[in-house]
Short mmCIF file of C-alpha atoms in Angstrom, two decimals:
data_model
loop_
_atom_site.label_atom_id
_atom_site.label_comp_id
_atom_site.label_asym_id
_atom_site.label_seq_id
_atom_site.Cartn_x
_atom_site.Cartn_y
_atom_site.Cartn_z
CA UNK F 27 55.38 46.58 127.46
CA UNK F 28 52.55 45.42 125.10
CA UNK F 29 52.18 47.11 122.12
CA UNK F 30 48.69 48.41 121.91
CA UNK F 31 48.65 51.84 119.46
CA UNK F 32 46.18 53.03 121.16
CA UNK F 33 48.04 53.78 124.27
CA UNK F 34 51.41 54.69 122.82
CA UNK F 35 53.36 57.54 124.40
CA UNK F 36 55.39 59.23 122.25
CA UNK F 37 55.86 63.01 123.21
CA UNK F 38 58.79 63.05 124.97
CA UNK F 39 58.07 66.28 126.58
CA UNK F 40 55.53 63.94 128.64
CA UNK F 41 58.10 61.27 129.18
CA UNK F 42 60.30 64.07 130.71
CA UNK F 43 57.02 64.91 132.89
CA UNK F 44 56.72 61.19 133.80
CA UNK F 45 60.58 61.42 135.19
CA UNK F 46 60.46 64.80 136.93
CA UNK F 47 57.41 64.29 138.74
CA UNK F 48 58.62 60.30 139.63
CA UNK F 49 61.95 60.05 140.15
CA UNK F 50 62.01 56.94 141.92
CA UNK F 51 63.27 54.44 139.12
CA UNK F 52 64.03 50.99 138.33
CA UNK F 53 67.77 50.29 136.81
CA UNK F 54 67.99 46.42 135.26
CA UNK F 55 70.79 45.12 133.57
CA UNK F 56 71.43 41.92 132.39
CA UNK F 57 75.31 41.05 132.52
CA UNK F 58 76.98 37.89 132.17
CA UNK F 59 76.08 36.88 135.40
CA UNK F 60 72.32 37.15 135.33
CA UNK F 61 70.03 39.88 135.27
CA UNK F 62 70.16 42.62 137.68
CA UNK F 63 67.89 45.48 139.35
CA UNK F 64 68.45 48.47 141.73
CA UNK F 65 66.53 51.38 142.51
CA UNK F 66 67.41 54.56 142.38
CA UNK F 67 66.39 58.55 142.34
CA UNK F 68 66.49 59.77 138.80
CA UNK F 69 66.44 63.27 137.28
CA UNK F 70 66.78 64.90 133.64
CA UNK F 71 70.26 66.69 132.79
CA UNK F 72 68.63 69.61 131.36
CA UNK F 73 72.02 70.57 129.75
CA UNK F 74 71.97 67.83 127.42
CA UNK F 75 70.94 68.03 124.18
CA UNK F 76 68.51 64.93 123.96
CA UNK F 77 67.30 63.06 127.07
CA UNK F 78 69.73 61.71 129.09
CA UNK F 79 69.47 60.95 132.64
CA UNK F 80 71.61 61.65 135.94
CA UNK F 81 71.86 59.13 138.90
CA UNK F 82 73.71 57.29 141.12
CA UNK F 83 74.31 53.89 142.48
CA UNK F 84 75.91 52.70 145.80
CA UNK F 85 78.83 50.54 145.19
CA UNK F 86 79.24 47.65 144.40
CA UNK F 87 75.94 48.20 142.66
CA UNK F 88 77.97 49.49 139.39
CA UNK F 89 80.25 45.99 139.36
CA UNK F 90 77.36 44.01 139.93
CA UNK F 91 75.37 45.66 136.70
CA UNK F 92 78.59 45.74 134.96
CA UNK F 93 77.79 49.89 134.01
CA UNK F 94 78.99 51.03 131.13
CA UNK F 95 79.51 48.16 129.49
CA UNK F 96 76.33 47.53 127.86
CA UNK F 97 72.56 48.68 127.68
CA UNK F 98 70.31 49.10 130.48
CA UNK F 99 66.69 49.43 131.53
CA UNK F 100 65.28 52.06 133.73
CA UNK F 101 61.98 51.39 134.20
CA UNK F 102 59.65 54.74 135.11
CA UNK F 103 56.36 54.53 136.93
CA UNK F 104 53.79 56.89 137.34
CA UNK F 105 50.14 56.96 138.61
CA UNK F 106 48.62 53.51 138.28
CA UNK F 107 45.69 51.30 139.35
CA UNK F 108 42.79 48.70 139.24
CA UNK F 109 39.57 49.65 137.00
CA UNK F 110 36.37 47.95 138.20
CA UNK F 111 34.37 47.11 135.21
CA UNK F 112 31.30 47.87 137.83
CA UNK F 113 32.50 51.75 136.99
CA UNK F 114 31.89 50.43 133.17
CA UNK F 115 27.61 51.24 133.48
CA UNK F 116 27.01 48.60 130.95
CA UNK F 117 27.16 44.97 131.49
CA UNK F 118 30.57 44.35 131.03
CA UNK F 119 32.77 42.72 133.78
CA UNK F 120 36.01 42.63 132.39
CA UNK F 121 38.37 44.40 134.92
CA UNK F 122 41.74 46.44 133.51
CA UNK F 123 44.81 48.07 135.04
CA UNK F 124 45.46 52.27 134.26
CA UNK F 125 48.97 52.97 134.17
CA UNK F 126 51.43 55.40 132.72
CA UNK F 127 54.56 53.32 132.17
CA UNK F 128 58.03 54.50 130.26
CA UNK F 129 60.47 51.90 129.30
CA UNK F 130 64.29 54.10 128.69
CA UNK F 131 67.07 52.21 127.02
CA UNK F 132 70.58 53.71 126.94
CA UNK F 133 74.24 52.70 127.85
CA UNK F 134 75.79 54.32 131.17
CA UNK F 135 78.55 57.19 131.17
CA UNK F 136 80.50 56.77 134.06
CA UNK F 137 80.80 60.11 135.75
CA UNK F 138 84.09 61.32 137.54
CA UNK F 139 84.45 61.91 141.07
CA UNK F 140 84.26 65.83 141.07
CA UNK F 141 81.14 65.19 138.58
CA UNK F 142 79.14 63.22 140.30
CA UNK F 143 79.50 65.24 144.00
CA UNK F 144 78.06 67.73 141.80
CA UNK F 145 75.17 65.72 140.32
CA UNK F 146 74.22 64.33 144.59
CA UNK F 147 74.43 68.37 145.46
CA UNK F 148 71.93 68.76 142.42
CA UNK F 149 69.77 66.12 143.83
CA UNK F 150 69.76 66.71 147.17
CA UNK F 151 68.78 70.52 146.22
CA UNK F 152 65.90 69.54 143.79
CA UNK F 153 64.12 67.97 147.06
CA UNK F 154 65.51 69.94 149.81
CA UNK F 155 63.94 73.33 147.71
CA UNK F 156 60.52 72.27 149.51
CA UNK F 157 61.42 72.37 152.63
CA UNK F 158 61.10 74.87 154.96
CA UNK F 159 64.88 75.06 155.59
CA UNK F 160 66.68 73.25 152.83
CA UNK F 161 69.66 71.24 153.88
CA UNK F 162 72.23 71.00 151.02
CA UNK F 163 75.84 69.01 150.75
CA UNK F 164 77.74 72.76 150.86
CA UNK F 165 77.20 72.45 154.75
CA UNK F 166 80.00 70.37 155.28
CA UNK F 167 81.36 70.03 151.36
CA UNK F 168 84.48 67.71 152.66
CA UNK F 169 82.19 65.54 154.20
CA UNK F 170 80.06 65.32 151.53
CA UNK F 171 82.45 64.65 149.57
CA UNK F 172 83.84 61.07 151.59
CA UNK F 173 80.41 60.12 151.28
CA UNK F 174 80.17 60.61 148.05
CA UNK F 175 83.09 58.05 147.15
CA UNK F 176 80.52 55.69 148.49
CA UNK F 177 78.72 56.01 145.02
CA UNK F 178 79.36 56.20 141.31
CA UNK F 179 77.42 58.60 139.03
CA UNK F 180 75.79 58.50 136.11
CA UNK F 181 74.48 60.37 133.10
CA UNK F 182 72.49 57.52 131.05
CA UNK F 183 71.98 59.02 127.22
CA UNK F 184 68.44 57.49 125.92
CA UNK F 185 68.59 55.92 122.69
CA UNK F 186 65.41 54.26 122.81
CA UNK F 187 61.83 55.08 124.39
CA UNK F 188 58.89 52.72 124.85
CA UNK F 189 56.23 54.01 126.72
CA UNK F 190 52.62 53.77 127.21
CA UNK F 191 49.71 56.19 128.44
CA UNK F 192 46.97 53.89 129.35
CA UNK F 193 43.90 55.68 130.72
CA UNK F 194 40.63 54.26 129.35
CA UNK F 195 41.47 55.95 125.93
CA UNK F 196 39.73 53.05 124.45
CA UNK F 197 35.92 54.10 126.53
CA UNK F 198 33.44 56.31 125.32
CA UNK F 199 33.51 59.53 127.58
CA UNK F 200 30.67 58.84 129.56
CA UNK F 201 32.54 55.84 130.77
CA UNK F 202 36.13 57.72 131.20
CA UNK F 203 33.87 59.91 132.77
CA UNK F 204 32.54 57.40 135.58
CA UNK F 205 35.65 56.06 135.96
CA UNK F 206 37.43 59.14 136.69
CA UNK F 207 34.46 59.82 139.43
CA UNK F 208 34.95 56.67 140.92
CA UNK F 209 38.45 57.10 141.58
CA UNK F 210 38.00 60.78 142.81
CA UNK F 211 35.47 58.82 145.02
CA UNK F 212 36.03 57.10 148.37
CA UNK F 213 35.55 53.45 147.13
CA UNK F 214 38.47 50.72 148.00
CA UNK F 215 40.08 51.60 144.97
CA UNK F 216 39.92 55.19 144.93
CA UNK F 217 43.00 57.04 143.67
CA UNK F 218 43.26 61.04 143.19
CA UNK F 219 46.85 60.75 141.12
CA UNK F 220 45.33 58.19 138.86
CA UNK F 221 42.36 60.69 138.34
CA UNK F 222 44.60 63.53 137.66
CA UNK F 223 46.03 61.54 134.81
CA UNK F 224 42.77 60.74 133.49
CA UNK F 225 42.00 64.54 133.58
CA UNK F 226 44.64 65.27 131.61
CA UNK F 227 43.54 62.98 128.81
CA UNK F 228 39.93 63.46 128.62
CA UNK F 229 39.54 66.41 130.41
CA UNK F 230 36.39 67.39 132.16
CA UNK F 231 34.54 64.06 132.89
CA UNK F 232 31.07 66.02 133.51
CA UNK F 233 31.34 67.28 129.90
CA UNK F 234 30.34 64.04 129.09
CA UNK F 235 27.32 63.38 131.35
#
C-alpha cells in the first residue's frame, strides 16, 4: 500500500480489532505456478504470544497455495467508502476513498487433524453465540470430524504488518465533521460503518461546527 505517514496504522491493538470485526479475509500466495488468492474466515489465536491468525482452507487450496512452504499475505478490509469533494465545503473537486485496511504477512503452520477440528469448532461457536439457539459441532462430533477432513487448518504467526487508517485525518476538524455528517445521512454514498470509524478518530463532529 501507498506509504502515507499520516495514515499509518501501527497500533497492534487496532489491527486485532480490525480482524475481529472483519473476519472474512483474503489469503494471497505466490507459488511457482503463479499468484493464488482465496477467501476464508480468520480469527485471532488468543493463546499465542504475538499476533497469530487461525483459519482453514478447503482442499485442494492447501496444494494450490503451497501452504507451509513460503510466506503468505492476508488482506483484512474494514469499513471503506467514497468521499465526495462536495462534502468539504470548499472549492476542492478531487474525491478520495477512505478505508481501514491491513496487510498481514506470515508463513502458515499446518494444524493436525485434532487441532483443525478444535479450531473449526471454535470458529462455529464464535459466530453462533449471537444466535438465539446456537448450534455447535459437538452436536454430532463424529460427523463433524468427517466433514473436517475436507479442510486443512492453519496457524499463521504474523511477522510483518502493513496497515492503513485513512479517515480524513489530513482535513480540518470542520471538514471531517461534514464528511461524517454526509456518511450518516441518506445520500447515495451514506455509510454508517465508515462514519463510526471516523468518529473513533475525530470524536464528536458537532464539536467542530
